[in-house]
Coordinates of C-alpha atoms in Angstrom, one line a residue:
M1 CA -43.9 -98.5 -51.2
K2 CA -43.4 -98.6 -47.4
F3 CA -40.3 -97.2 -47.8
K4 CA -41.8 -94.3 -48.9
K5 CA -44.7 -93.7 -46.9
K6 CA -41.9 -93.9 -44.1
T7 CA -39.4 -91.3 -45.6
I8 CA -42.6 -88.9 -46.1
K9 CA -43.8 -88.9 -42.5
I10 CA -40.2 -88.2 -41.6
L11 CA -40.1 -85.1 -43.8
I12 CA -43.1 -84.3 -42.8
A13 CA -42.0 -84.5 -38.8
L14 CA -38.8 -82.8 -39.8
T15 CA -40.6 -79.6 -41.5
I16 CA -42.8 -79.7 -38.7
V17 CA -39.6 -79.5 -35.8
L18 CA -37.8 -76.9 -37.8
G19 CA -40.8 -75.1 -38.4
S20 CA -41.5 -75.1 -34.8
G21 CA -37.8 -74.1 -34.1
F22 CA -38.2 -71.1 -36.4
V23 CA -41.8 -69.9 -35.0
F24 CA -40.0 -70.5 -31.0
F25 CA -36.9 -68.6 -32.0
S26 CA -38.4 -65.8 -34.2
A27 CA -40.9 -65.6 -31.1
F28 CA -37.8 -65.1 -29.1
E29 CA -36.5 -62.4 -31.4
L30 CA -39.9 -61.0 -31.2
N31 CA -40.3 -60.6 -27.4
K32 CA -36.6 -59.6 -26.9
P33 CA -36.7 -56.5 -25.1
T34 CA -36.0 -53.5 -27.6
Q35 CA -32.6 -51.5 -26.5
K36 CA -33.6 -48.1 -26.0
E37 CA -31.6 -44.9 -25.9
V38 CA -30.4 -44.0 -22.6
R39 CA -29.9 -40.1 -22.4
V40 CA -27.3 -39.3 -19.3
S41 CA -28.4 -35.2 -18.4
L42 CA -24.7 -34.0 -17.0
P43 CA -25.2 -31.7 -13.8
S44 CA -25.2 -28.2 -15.6
K45 CA -22.6 -25.6 -14.5
P46 CA -23.5 -23.9 -11.4
V47 CA -24.4 -20.0 -12.3
L48 CA -22.2 -17.9 -10.0
L49 CA -24.7 -14.9 -9.0
P50 CA -23.1 -11.3 -9.1
K51 CA -22.1 -10.3 -5.2
Q52 CA -21.2 -7.2 -3.1
F53 CA -20.1 -7.6 0.5
G54 CA -20.8 -11.1 0.4
L55 CA -24.6 -10.5 -0.3
H56 CA -26.5 -11.7 -4.0
V57 CA -26.6 -8.5 -5.3
D58 CA -29.5 -9.8 -7.8
S59 CA -32.2 -10.2 -4.6
F60 CA -31.6 -6.3 -4.2
N61 CA -31.9 -2.8 -4.9
V62 CA -28.3 -1.2 -4.1
H63 CA -27.9 2.0 -3.8
K64 CA -24.2 3.7 -3.4
K65 CA -23.8 6.9 -1.8
T66 CA -21.1 8.9 0.8
V67 CA -21.7 10.3 4.2
A68 CA -22.4 13.7 4.1
R69 CA -21.6 16.3 6.7
N70 CA -23.4 16.5 9.9
Q71 CA -24.8 12.8 8.4
F72 CA -25.3 9.9 11.2
L73 CA -26.9 6.3 11.3
S74 CA -29.6 7.6 12.4
N75 CA -30.6 9.9 9.8
I76 CA -29.6 7.6 7.3
L77 CA -31.3 4.5 8.1
E78 CA -34.6 6.7 9.4
E79 CA -34.7 7.9 5.0
H80 CA -34.6 4.2 4.3
A81 CA -37.8 3.3 6.4
I82 CA -36.2 2.3 9.6
D83 CA -38.0 3.3 13.1
R84 CA -36.0 4.5 16.0
S85 CA -36.3 1.7 17.9
A86 CA -34.7 -0.8 15.2
I87 CA -31.9 1.9 15.3
A88 CA -31.6 1.7 19.0
K89 CA -31.7 -2.4 18.7
I90 CA -28.9 -2.2 16.0
V91 CA -26.9 0.8 17.5
E92 CA -26.7 -1.5 21.0
K93 CA -26.0 -4.5 18.6
S94 CA -22.9 -3.2 17.0
K95 CA -21.2 -1.9 20.4
S96 CA -18.8 -5.0 20.7
V97 CA -18.1 -4.5 16.7
F98 CA -18.2 -1.3 15.4
N99 CA -18.5 2.3 17.3
V100 CA -21.3 4.1 14.8
R101 CA -20.3 7.3 16.3
K102 CA -16.6 6.9 14.1
I103 CA -18.7 6.9 10.6
S104 CA -17.3 9.6 9.5
A105 CA -18.1 12.4 6.1
G106 CA -17.0 11.4 3.1
N107 CA -16.9 7.6 3.7
P108 CA -18.4 5.6 1.2
Y109 CA -21.7 3.3 2.4
T110 CA -24.2 1.2 0.5
I111 CA -27.4 0.5 1.1
F112 CA -29.3 -2.5 0.1
T113 CA -33.2 -2.1 0.0
Y114 CA -36.1 -4.7 -0.8
K115 CA -37.6 -5.3 -4.5
N116 CA -40.9 -5.0 -3.3
D117 CA -40.1 -2.4 -1.2
P118 CA -37.5 0.3 -2.6
Q119 CA -37.7 2.5 0.0
R120 CA -36.9 -0.2 2.8
A121 CA -33.5 -1.2 3.9
A122 CA -32.3 -4.9 4.6
Y123 CA -28.9 -3.8 4.6
F124 CA -26.3 -1.1 5.6
I125 CA -22.7 -1.0 4.6
Y126 CA -20.5 1.4 5.8
Q127 CA -16.7 1.3 4.7
P128 CA -14.3 3.0 6.9
N129 CA -11.4 2.4 4.7
P130 CA -11.0 0.4 1.0
V131 CA -10.8 -2.8 2.5
D132 CA -12.9 -3.0 5.3
Y133 CA -16.4 -2.9 5.8
I134 CA -18.9 -3.2 8.1
V135 CA -22.6 -5.3 7.7
F136 CA -25.7 -4.1 9.4
D137 CA -28.0 -6.8 8.9
L138 CA -31.4 -4.8 9.5
R139 CA -33.5 -7.7 9.0
D140 CA -35.5 -9.7 11.8
S141 CA -32.4 -11.3 12.9
M142 CA -30.8 -7.7 13.6
R143 CA -26.7 -8.3 13.4
V144 CA -23.8 -6.6 12.6
Y145 CA -20.6 -8.3 11.3
T146 CA -17.5 -7.1 9.5
G147 CA -15.7 -8.5 6.2
K148 CA -13.2 -7.3 4.2
K149 CA -12.8 -6.6 0.3
D150 CA -10.2 -9.2 -1.7
V151 CA -7.0 -7.4 -2.1
T152 CA -4.8 -7.8 -5.2
K153 CA -1.3 -7.2 -5.3
K154 CA 0.7 -6.5 -8.1
T155 CA 4.2 -5.9 -8.9
E156 CA 5.1 -2.3 -10.6
T157 CA 8.1 -0.2 -12.0
L158 CA 8.9 3.2 -12.9
A159 CA 11.5 4.8 -14.4
S160 CA 12.5 8.6 -15.0
S161 CA 14.8 11.4 -15.9
I162 CA 13.9 14.3 -13.3
N163 CA 13.9 17.8 -15.1
H164 CA 12.0 19.4 -12.6
S165 CA 11.3 17.9 -9.7
L166 CA 10.9 14.4 -8.2
Y167 CA 7.1 14.8 -7.2
D168 CA 6.6 15.6 -11.2
A169 CA 8.2 13.1 -12.4
L170 CA 6.3 10.4 -10.2
Q171 CA 3.5 12.3 -11.0
K172 CA 3.7 13.0 -15.0
N173 CA 4.6 8.8 -15.0
G174 CA 1.6 7.8 -13.2
G175 CA 3.2 7.2 -9.9
D176 CA 1.9 8.0 -6.8
P177 CA 3.9 11.5 -5.4
L178 CA 4.0 9.9 -2.1
L179 CA 6.1 7.0 -3.5
A180 CA 8.9 10.7 -3.1
M181 CA 8.3 10.3 0.5
Q182 CA 9.6 6.6 0.7
L183 CA 12.7 7.6 -1.2
A184 CA 13.2 10.1 0.7
E185 CA 13.5 8.2 3.7
I186 CA 15.6 5.3 2.0
Y187 CA 18.2 7.5 0.8
G188 CA 18.0 10.1 3.2
W189 CA 21.1 9.6 4.1
A190 CA 23.0 10.1 1.0
I191 CA 21.1 12.4 -1.5
D192 CA 20.0 15.9 -0.4
F193 CA 16.7 16.2 -2.2
Y194 CA 16.6 20.0 -2.1
A195 CA 19.5 19.9 -4.4
I196 CA 18.2 17.4 -6.9
N197 CA 20.2 17.6 -10.1
K198 CA 18.4 18.4 -13.8
D199 CA 20.8 14.9 -14.3
D200 CA 19.5 13.1 -12.0
W201 CA 17.2 10.1 -12.4
F202 CA 15.9 7.0 -10.5
K203 CA 14.3 3.6 -11.3
I204 CA 11.4 1.5 -9.0
Q205 CA 9.8 -1.8 -8.5
Y206 CA 7.4 -1.4 -6.1
E207 CA 4.9 -3.4 -4.3
R208 CA 1.0 -1.9 -5.0
E209 CA -2.4 -2.8 -3.4
Y210 CA -5.8 -3.0 -5.9
V211 CA -9.4 -3.1 -4.2
D212 CA -12.1 -3.2 -7.0
G213 CA -9.4 -2.8 -9.8
K214 CA -8.6 0.6 -7.9
P215 CA -4.7 1.4 -6.3
I216 CA -4.9 1.8 -2.5
G217 CA -2.5 3.6 -1.6
P218 CA 1.1 4.8 -3.2
G219 CA 2.9 1.2 -3.0
K220 CA 6.0 -0.1 -1.1
I221 CA 9.5 0.4 -2.9
Q222 CA 10.9 -3.5 -3.1
S223 CA 14.3 -2.2 -4.7
A224 CA 15.5 1.1 -6.6
I225 CA 18.1 2.8 -8.1
F226 CA 19.0 6.5 -7.8
S227 CA 21.3 8.5 -9.9
H228 CA 22.3 11.7 -8.1
K229 CA 25.4 13.8 -9.2
G230 CA 26.3 10.8 -11.7
K231 CA 26.6 8.6 -8.6
E232 CA 24.3 5.1 -9.0
L233 CA 22.6 3.9 -5.2
Q234 CA 21.4 1.2 -5.2
A235 CA 18.9 -0.1 -2.6
Y236 CA 16.9 -3.4 -2.1
Y237 CA 14.5 -4.1 0.9
F238 CA 15.1 -8.0 2.3
Q239 CA 13.9 -9.9 5.6
P240 CA 15.9 -12.7 6.5
D241 CA 13.4 -14.4 8.2
S242 CA 10.0 -13.3 10.0
T243 CA 11.8 -12.6 13.3
T244 CA 14.2 -10.6 11.8
K245 CA 13.1 -6.9 11.0
G246 CA 13.4 -6.0 7.4
G247 CA 15.3 -3.3 6.1
F248 CA 17.4 -1.7 2.6
Y249 CA 20.7 -2.9 1.6
D250 CA 22.9 -2.3 -1.5
E251 CA 24.2 -4.4 -3.9
E252 CA 26.7 -5.9 -1.1
G253 CA 24.5 -6.3 1.8
N254 CA 25.3 -3.2 3.6
S255 CA 22.4 -1.3 5.1
V256 CA 21.6 1.8 3.4
K257 CA 21.1 3.7 6.8
R258 CA 23.4 5.7 8.4
A259 CA 24.0 7.6 11.5
F260 CA 22.8 10.6 10.7
L261 CA 20.0 12.4 7.5
K262 CA 21.0 14.5 4.8
A263 CA 18.0 16.7 6.4
P264 CA 15.7 17.4 9.7
L265 CA 12.5 17.7 6.9
K266 CA 11.3 15.5 4.6
F267 CA 10.8 18.1 1.9
S268 CA 11.3 22.0 1.5
R269 CA 14.3 23.9 0.5
I270 CA 17.7 25.6 1.4
T271 CA 17.1 29.5 1.8
S272 CA 20.7 29.7 3.3
R273 CA 23.6 27.6 3.7
Y274 CA 26.4 27.5 6.1
T275 CA 29.1 30.6 5.8
N276 CA 31.2 32.5 8.2
R277 CA 29.7 35.9 6.1
R278 CA 26.3 36.6 5.6
L279 CA 23.7 39.7 5.8
H280 CA 21.3 39.0 8.7
P281 CA 17.4 39.0 7.4
V282 CA 16.5 40.7 10.4
Q283 CA 19.6 42.5 12.0
K284 CA 21.4 43.6 8.6
V285 CA 24.6 43.6 9.6
W286 CA 27.1 41.0 8.3
K287 CA 27.8 37.8 10.2
A288 CA 28.4 34.2 10.4
H289 CA 26.2 32.0 9.4
L290 CA 26.7 28.7 11.0
G291 CA 23.6 26.3 10.1
T292 CA 21.4 25.7 7.2
D293 CA 18.2 27.1 6.9
Y294 CA 15.1 24.9 5.5
A295 CA 12.2 27.1 4.8
A296 CA 8.8 25.4 5.3
P297 CA 5.0 26.1 6.0
S298 CA 4.3 26.2 9.5
G299 CA 3.8 23.3 11.3
T300 CA 5.8 20.4 9.1
P301 CA 6.9 18.2 11.3
I302 CA 10.8 18.5 12.2
I303 CA 12.9 14.9 12.4
A304 CA 15.8 14.2 14.4
T305 CA 18.7 13.4 11.7
G306 CA 20.3 10.6 14.5
S307 CA 19.3 9.1 17.6
G308 CA 20.3 10.4 20.8
T309 CA 19.5 12.0 23.8
V310 CA 18.1 15.3 24.4
V311 CA 20.4 18.2 26.4
E312 CA 18.3 20.9 25.5
S313 CA 14.5 21.6 25.2
A314 CA 14.2 25.5 25.6
F315 CA 13.1 28.7 24.3
T316 CA 15.1 31.7 23.9
K317 CA 15.0 35.4 22.3
Y318 CA 17.0 34.6 19.1
N319 CA 16.3 30.9 19.1
G320 CA 12.8 30.7 19.8
N321 CA 12.2 26.9 20.8
Y322 CA 14.5 24.9 20.0
V323 CA 16.1 21.3 20.8
K324 CA 19.7 19.9 21.0
I325 CA 20.6 16.9 21.0
K326 CA 23.9 14.7 21.8
H327 CA 24.4 12.1 19.5
N328 CA 27.8 10.7 20.8
G329 CA 30.9 11.5 22.3
T330 CA 31.5 13.7 18.9
Y331 CA 28.4 14.9 17.0
T332 CA 25.7 17.1 18.7
T333 CA 22.6 18.9 16.3
Q334 CA 20.8 22.1 16.9
Y335 CA 17.2 22.6 15.5
L336 CA 15.9 26.6 15.7
H337 CA 13.0 28.6 15.5
M338 CA 10.3 25.6 16.4
S339 CA 6.6 26.5 16.8
R340 CA 6.2 24.0 19.1
R341 CA 8.8 21.0 20.8
A342 CA 7.7 17.6 21.0
V343 CA 10.2 16.7 23.0
K344 CA 11.8 17.0 26.4
R345 CA 15.3 17.3 28.4
G346 CA 16.7 14.2 28.9
Q347 CA 14.6 11.9 26.6
N348 CA 16.4 8.9 24.3
I349 CA 15.1 9.8 20.5
Q350 CA 15.4 7.5 17.4
Q351 CA 16.6 8.6 14.2
G352 CA 13.5 10.1 12.2
Q353 CA 11.4 10.5 15.4
V354 CA 9.5 14.1 15.2
I355 CA 11.3 16.6 18.1
G356 CA 9.1 19.5 17.3
Y357 CA 7.1 21.8 14.4
V358 CA 8.2 24.6 11.7
G359 CA 7.7 27.7 13.3
S360 CA 8.6 31.7 13.0
T361 CA 10.3 32.0 16.6
G362 CA 12.7 33.8 18.1
L363 CA 14.7 36.0 15.4
A364 CA 13.2 34.7 12.3
T365 CA 11.5 36.2 9.0
G366 CA 8.9 33.8 8.6
P367 CA 8.3 29.8 8.9
H368 CA 11.8 27.3 8.6
V369 CA 13.9 25.4 10.8
C370 CA 17.6 26.1 11.3
Y371 CA 19.6 23.1 11.2
R372 CA 23.2 23.4 13.3
F373 CA 25.6 20.6 13.6
W374 CA 28.3 19.8 15.7
K375 CA 31.5 18.1 15.2
N376 CA 33.8 17.4 18.4
G377 CA 32.7 21.2 20.2
K378 CA 33.3 22.4 16.9
Q379 CA 30.2 23.7 14.3
V380 CA 30.8 22.5 11.3
D381 CA 28.7 22.3 8.0
A382 CA 26.1 19.8 7.8
L383 CA 26.0 19.3 4.0
K384 CA 29.6 18.2 3.8
Q385 CA 29.7 15.5 6.5
N386 CA 30.1 12.2 4.9
F387 CA 29.4 9.3 6.9
H388 CA 30.1 6.0 6.0
E389 CA 29.8 3.6 8.5
T390 CA 27.1 1.3 7.9
I391 CA 26.1 -2.4 9.0
P392 CA 26.7 -5.1 6.8
L393 CA 23.8 -8.8 6.8
S394 CA 25.7 -11.3 8.9
E395 CA 27.1 -13.9 7.3
E396 CA 24.5 -16.2 7.3
F397 CA 22.2 -13.9 5.7
L398 CA 24.3 -12.7 2.5
A399 CA 24.0 -15.7 0.3
Q400 CA 21.1 -15.5 0.3
F401 CA 20.3 -11.9 -0.1
K402 CA 22.5 -12.2 -2.7
S403 CA 20.3 -14.7 -4.5
S404 CA 17.2 -12.8 -4.1
I405 CA 18.3 -9.6 -5.8
I406 CA 19.2 -11.2 -9.3
A407 CA 16.3 -10.8 -10.8
K408 CA 15.5 -7.4 -9.1
Q409 CA 18.5 -5.9 -10.7
Q410 CA 17.9 -7.3 -13.6
L411 CA 14.4 -5.8 -13.8
L412 CA 15.6 -2.3 -13.2
A413 CA 18.6 -2.7 -15.9
S414 CA 15.7 -3.5 -18.2
L415 CA 14.1 -0.2 -17.3
K416 CA 14.5 2.3 -19.9
L417 CA 14.6 6.3 -19.0
D418 CA 12.8 8.8 -21.8
D419 CA 14.7 12.1 -21.4
N420 CA 12.3 14.5 -23.3
D421 CA 10.7 17.6 -21.3
D422 CA 7.6 16.2 -21.1
L423 CA 9.2 13.2 -18.8
L424 CA 6.7 10.7 -20.6
A425 CA 9.6 7.6 -19.0
A426 CA 9.1 4.3 -19.0
S427 CA 6.4 3.0 -16.4
T428 CA 5.2 -0.4 -17.0
Q429 CA 3.6 -2.9 -14.7
A430 CA 5.5 -6.5 -14.5
N431 CA 4.7 -10.0 -12.9
E432 CA 1.5 -9.1 -11.5
L433 CA 1.0 -11.2 -8.4
E434 CA -2.6 -11.9 -8.3
E435 CA -1.8 -13.3 -4.9
K436 CA -5.2 -12.1 -3.5
T437 CA -5.7 -12.2 0.4
A438 CA -8.0 -11.0 3.0
F439 CA -5.5 -8.2 4.2

């Protein structure tokens, strides 16, 4: 009996202990802090507000205009609620940055006006060219500073046969006709651009600059092939290093530059060639014409076909204004009928330098230049002279040059010519160099 009572007491005690433990642990679980869901807010991507000239356009009304004739900074700003004292102050501040008198008709400008006062200008921005701009801050700070637009450079290509003229071929294929001037400078020693054949063709690779998606300038030719009278002439621009002047070289590394250019004008037309018998247009008698006549508008620049020293710069009854240049012990050239001369006797001049301007002085019926050429004291036909002397790259740069033109040669070779009369030749854009620079 005692044993049973003792057992019962033990069981009761055990039950109490276990129950207490259960309550304890249950309470512990109940009191345990619940895990809450934590939301981490990541920083949002910053919103890029649109800018023009480094200014947030959403903060202002933006007005784009063009400088009109007889329009100046003062009357532009007066139209936008800037009084004369403020104008005088901003002009004074601009003196060390930009001369406001150089604001020219036809150039663009932009006015930023306040949202709450649409007539009043906060900024005036003038663009003298597509890249540079001048900011006139008209707020209380009153300051003037300059900036530059981003310039994107692209490498473009163009290929065409010539069915009418070089200018026409370039223009109809989307190229700037001014590229013709560069081709004339590159190949002036070898090609008579006044006698381009219908079967001639060209392929060029050139670097062009863009601002706001629009091209600025014709671009700079980097490599070219010109086929003239069935002969293909290659030219690649190469600058060995930053201390050496760059130039154009053929595929063997020889300079394309020669002692003499083919003609004293960039573009014109031959009206009379070298001959021993010609009916003189003024005197109406048959006589020799020991020169080549190039017709061009009056005032067209005449360039020296080779480097040398001016031995004569004068006026005579028949020659009109003329210049004579001695190039060395073998060659001398003369340029007649100028409207005016640009060099003096004894002056040293360089190939391609302007020495005068086309006119019709002396015995002439219209504006042209008569180009004469002496070899060993005897007048000869300039167009029949061949000058093969050239300056090759030095050995230290030759391997570098040949390596640099491989890709250019492959690119030019891949360009296709279209021989139809519409001249819709292959015009492609390649190797876009999205190289943005402050220029």
